[in-house]
Short mmCIF file of C-alpha atoms in Angstrom, two decimals:
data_model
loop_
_atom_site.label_atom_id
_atom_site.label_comp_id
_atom_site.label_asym_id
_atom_site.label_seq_id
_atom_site.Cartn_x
_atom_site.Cartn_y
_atom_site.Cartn_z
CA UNK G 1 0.00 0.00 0.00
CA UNK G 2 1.27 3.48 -0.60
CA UNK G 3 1.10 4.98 2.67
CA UNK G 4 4.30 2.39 3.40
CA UNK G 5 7.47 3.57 2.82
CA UNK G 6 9.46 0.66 0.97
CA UNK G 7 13.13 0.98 1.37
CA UNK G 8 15.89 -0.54 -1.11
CA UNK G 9 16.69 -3.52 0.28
CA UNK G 10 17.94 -7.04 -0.46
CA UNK G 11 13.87 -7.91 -1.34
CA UNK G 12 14.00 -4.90 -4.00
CA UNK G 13 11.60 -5.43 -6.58
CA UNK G 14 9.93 -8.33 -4.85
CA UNK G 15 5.88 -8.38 -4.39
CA UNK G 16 4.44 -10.57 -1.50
CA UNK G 17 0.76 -11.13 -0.95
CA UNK G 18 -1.25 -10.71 2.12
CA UNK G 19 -4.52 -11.90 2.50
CA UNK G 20 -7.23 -9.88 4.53
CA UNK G 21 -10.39 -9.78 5.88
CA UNK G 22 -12.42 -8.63 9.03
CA UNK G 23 -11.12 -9.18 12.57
CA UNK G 24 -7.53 -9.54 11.34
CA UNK G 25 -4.65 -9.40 13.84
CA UNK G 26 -3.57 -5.64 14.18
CA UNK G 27 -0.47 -6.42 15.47
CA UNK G 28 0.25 -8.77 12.93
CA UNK G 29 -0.76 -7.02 9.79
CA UNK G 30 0.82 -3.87 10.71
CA UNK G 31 4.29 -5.63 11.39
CA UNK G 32 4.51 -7.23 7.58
CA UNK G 33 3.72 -4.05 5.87
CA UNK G 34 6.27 -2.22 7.79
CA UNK G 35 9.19 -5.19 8.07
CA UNK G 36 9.00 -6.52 4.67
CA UNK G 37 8.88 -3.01 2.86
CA UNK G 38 12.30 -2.39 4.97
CA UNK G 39 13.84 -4.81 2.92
CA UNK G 40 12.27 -3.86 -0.36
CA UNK G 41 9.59 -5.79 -0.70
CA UNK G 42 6.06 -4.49 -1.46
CA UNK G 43 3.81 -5.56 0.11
CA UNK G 44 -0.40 -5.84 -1.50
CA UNK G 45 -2.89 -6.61 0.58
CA UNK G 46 -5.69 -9.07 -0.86
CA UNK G 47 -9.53 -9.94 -0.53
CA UNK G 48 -12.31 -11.38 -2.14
CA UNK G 49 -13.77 -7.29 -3.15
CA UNK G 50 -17.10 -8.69 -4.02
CA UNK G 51 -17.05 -6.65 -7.08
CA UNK G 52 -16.36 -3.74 -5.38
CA UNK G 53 -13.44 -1.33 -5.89
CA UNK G 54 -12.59 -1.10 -2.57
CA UNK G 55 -13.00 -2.82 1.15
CA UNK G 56 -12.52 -1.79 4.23
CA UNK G 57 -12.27 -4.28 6.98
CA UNK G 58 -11.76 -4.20 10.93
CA UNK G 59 -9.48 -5.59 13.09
CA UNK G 60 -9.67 -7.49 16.17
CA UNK G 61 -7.81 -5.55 18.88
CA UNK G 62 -8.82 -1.88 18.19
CA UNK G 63 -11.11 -2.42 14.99
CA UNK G 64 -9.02 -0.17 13.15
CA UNK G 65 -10.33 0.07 9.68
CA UNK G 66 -8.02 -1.13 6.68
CA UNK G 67 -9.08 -0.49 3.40
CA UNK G 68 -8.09 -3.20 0.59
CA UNK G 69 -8.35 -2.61 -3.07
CA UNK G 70 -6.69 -5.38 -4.47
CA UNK G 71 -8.73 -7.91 -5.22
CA UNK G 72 -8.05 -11.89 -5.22
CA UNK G 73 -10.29 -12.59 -8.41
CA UNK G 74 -8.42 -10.92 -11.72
CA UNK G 75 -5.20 -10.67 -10.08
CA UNK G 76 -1.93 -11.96 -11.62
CA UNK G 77 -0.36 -14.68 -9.02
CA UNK G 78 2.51 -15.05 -10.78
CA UNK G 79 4.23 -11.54 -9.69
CA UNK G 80 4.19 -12.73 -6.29
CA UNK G 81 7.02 -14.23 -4.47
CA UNK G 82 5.45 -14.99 -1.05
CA UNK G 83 1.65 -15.56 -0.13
CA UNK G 84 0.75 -15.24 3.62
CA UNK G 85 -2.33 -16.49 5.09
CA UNK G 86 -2.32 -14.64 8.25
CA UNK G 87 -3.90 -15.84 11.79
CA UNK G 88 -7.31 -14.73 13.27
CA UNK G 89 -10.22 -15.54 11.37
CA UNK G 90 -9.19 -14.83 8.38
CA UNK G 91 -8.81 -17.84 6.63
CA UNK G 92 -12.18 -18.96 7.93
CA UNK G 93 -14.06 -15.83 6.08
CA UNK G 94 -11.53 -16.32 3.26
CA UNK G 95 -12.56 -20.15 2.59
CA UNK G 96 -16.29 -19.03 2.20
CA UNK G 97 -17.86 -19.74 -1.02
CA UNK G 98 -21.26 -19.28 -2.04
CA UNK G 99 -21.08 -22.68 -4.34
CA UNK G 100 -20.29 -25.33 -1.96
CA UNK G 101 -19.02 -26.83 -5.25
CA UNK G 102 -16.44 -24.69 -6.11
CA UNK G 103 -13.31 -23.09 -4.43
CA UNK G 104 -13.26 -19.89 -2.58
CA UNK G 105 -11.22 -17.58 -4.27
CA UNK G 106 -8.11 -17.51 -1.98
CA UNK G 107 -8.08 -21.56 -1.78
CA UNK G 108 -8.04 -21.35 -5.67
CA UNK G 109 -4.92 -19.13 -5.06
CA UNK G 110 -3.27 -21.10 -2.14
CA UNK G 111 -3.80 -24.01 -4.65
CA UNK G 112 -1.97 -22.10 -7.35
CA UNK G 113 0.78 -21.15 -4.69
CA UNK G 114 1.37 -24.77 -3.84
CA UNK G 115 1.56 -25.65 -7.15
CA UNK G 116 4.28 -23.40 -7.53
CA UNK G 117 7.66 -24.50 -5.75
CA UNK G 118 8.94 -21.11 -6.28
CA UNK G 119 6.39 -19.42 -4.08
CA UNK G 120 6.76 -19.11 -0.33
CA UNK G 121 3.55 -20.18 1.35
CA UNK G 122 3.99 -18.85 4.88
CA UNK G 123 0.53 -19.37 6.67
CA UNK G 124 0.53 -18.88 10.60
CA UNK G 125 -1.98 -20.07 13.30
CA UNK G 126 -4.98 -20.46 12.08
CA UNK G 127 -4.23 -19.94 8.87
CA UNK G 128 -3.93 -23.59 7.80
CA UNK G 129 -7.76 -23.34 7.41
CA UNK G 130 -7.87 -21.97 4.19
CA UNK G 131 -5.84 -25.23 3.32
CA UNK G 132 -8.89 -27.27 4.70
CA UNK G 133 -10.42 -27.67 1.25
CA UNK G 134 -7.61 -28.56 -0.64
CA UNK G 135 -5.97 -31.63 1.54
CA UNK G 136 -3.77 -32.64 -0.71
CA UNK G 137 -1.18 -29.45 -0.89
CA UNK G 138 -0.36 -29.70 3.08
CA UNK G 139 -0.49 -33.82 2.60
CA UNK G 140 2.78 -35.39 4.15
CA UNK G 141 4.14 -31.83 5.01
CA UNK G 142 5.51 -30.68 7.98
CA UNK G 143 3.89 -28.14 9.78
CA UNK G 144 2.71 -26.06 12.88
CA UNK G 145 -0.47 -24.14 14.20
CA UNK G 146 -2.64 -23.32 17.07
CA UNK G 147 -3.26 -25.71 19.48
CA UNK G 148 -7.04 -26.05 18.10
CA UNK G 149 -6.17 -26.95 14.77
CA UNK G 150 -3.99 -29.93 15.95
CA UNK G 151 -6.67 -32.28 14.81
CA UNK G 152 -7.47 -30.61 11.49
CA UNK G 153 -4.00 -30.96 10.25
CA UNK G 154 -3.59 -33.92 11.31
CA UNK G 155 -6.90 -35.06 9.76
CA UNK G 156 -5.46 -33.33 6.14
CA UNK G 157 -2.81 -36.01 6.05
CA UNK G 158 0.14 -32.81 7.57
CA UNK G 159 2.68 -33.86 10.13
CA UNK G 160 2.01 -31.44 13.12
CA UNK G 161 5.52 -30.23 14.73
CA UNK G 162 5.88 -28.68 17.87
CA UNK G 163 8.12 -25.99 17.51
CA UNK G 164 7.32 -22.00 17.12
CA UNK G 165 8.46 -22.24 13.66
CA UNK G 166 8.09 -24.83 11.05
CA UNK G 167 10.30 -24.58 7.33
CA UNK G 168 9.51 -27.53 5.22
CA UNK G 169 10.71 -26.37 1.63
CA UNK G 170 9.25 -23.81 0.41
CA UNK G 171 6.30 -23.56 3.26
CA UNK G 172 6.95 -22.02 6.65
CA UNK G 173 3.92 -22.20 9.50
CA UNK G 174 3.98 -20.15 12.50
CA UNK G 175 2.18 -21.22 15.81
CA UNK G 176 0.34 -18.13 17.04
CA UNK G 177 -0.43 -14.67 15.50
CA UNK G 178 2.05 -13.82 18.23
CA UNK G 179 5.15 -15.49 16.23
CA UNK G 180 4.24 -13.49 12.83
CA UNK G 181 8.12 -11.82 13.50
CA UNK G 182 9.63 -15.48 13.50
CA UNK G 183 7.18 -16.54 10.56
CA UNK G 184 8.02 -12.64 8.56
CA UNK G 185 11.91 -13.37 9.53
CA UNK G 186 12.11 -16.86 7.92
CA UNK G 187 9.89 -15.83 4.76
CA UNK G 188 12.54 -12.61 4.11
CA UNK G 189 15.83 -15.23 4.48
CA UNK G 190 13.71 -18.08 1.95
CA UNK G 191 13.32 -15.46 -0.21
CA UNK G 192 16.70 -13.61 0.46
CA UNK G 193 18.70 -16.74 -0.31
CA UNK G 194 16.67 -17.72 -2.83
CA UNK G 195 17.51 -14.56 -4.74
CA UNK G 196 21.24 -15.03 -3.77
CA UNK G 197 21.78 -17.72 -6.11
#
């Protein structure tokens, strides 16, 4: 977003996707606009717009408003180096559709970002939700989340890990909204190294 200041940084020229929705983590969002424009990333923050041009959503602490105004339908996926799936209840709004039938939006784009070895998925807490519909991308991977989605993984064929952080390839999950500096930290060295070579 523009009101962030994006320094020149080792992440120059690199775009990484945030999803969003009501009753995000303050905290949370707030840190990876700020941390991962300091090393040159920018950062766009993504929704389902409904056809509108424009969002605005509240979060859970203060309800401070955040206004969106990229959207997750019509977008490009491919300029994106990172996708985060944040904590909260975002995931759960995201994985909404009105067609039981078909895929939410953002689970059509986590799909796509699985798909895609040279994407980092880096989905914290709760975040694993949005994952709930399509199984087969967490399958046999190693992971970690809140303590109440123990059994879901589990039950989507992921191997739960107890640790704060989890790296396995080119995913990293993050326990709690309250790690999203350990989870932001790991996805700016994937992507750091990655560019390094």
């Amino acid at each position: 977003m523009s009101d962030v200041a994006v320094r020149e940084g080792p992440l120059s020229g690199t775009h990484i996707a945030v999803l969003v929705e009501s009753d995000y983590y303050e905290p949370e969002i707030t840190y990876y606009r700020h941390r991962f424009a300091e090393e040159g990333a920018e950062v766009d923050l993504l929704s389902r717009l409904w056809g509108e041009s424009e969002l605005t959503f509240t979060g859970h602490e203060f309800r401070a408003p955040l206004t969106v105004t990229r959207s997750l339908e019509g977008i490009d996926p491919r300029r994106y180096a990172a996708i985060i799936v944040p904590s909260g209840m975002v995931a759960d709004r995201l994985r909404y559709s009105e067609d039981v039938n078909r895929l939410a939006p953002a689970t059509r784009l986590l799909r796509w970002a699985f798909s895609e070895p040279g994407v980092v998925k880096g989905i914290i807490c709760h975040g694993l939700w949005l994952a709930s519909a399509i199984p087969q991308t967490v399958k046999g991977r190693k992971v970690v989340c809140h303590n109440n989605l123990i059994g879901d993984v589990r039950n989507m064929g992921a191997e739960y890990v107890d640790q704060d952080v989890v790296i396995d390839g080119d995913l990293v999950t993050a326990r709690t909204g309250e790690h999203h500096h350990l989870l932001a930290r790991t996805v700016i060295d994937l992507l750091a190294d990655r560019r390094s070579r």
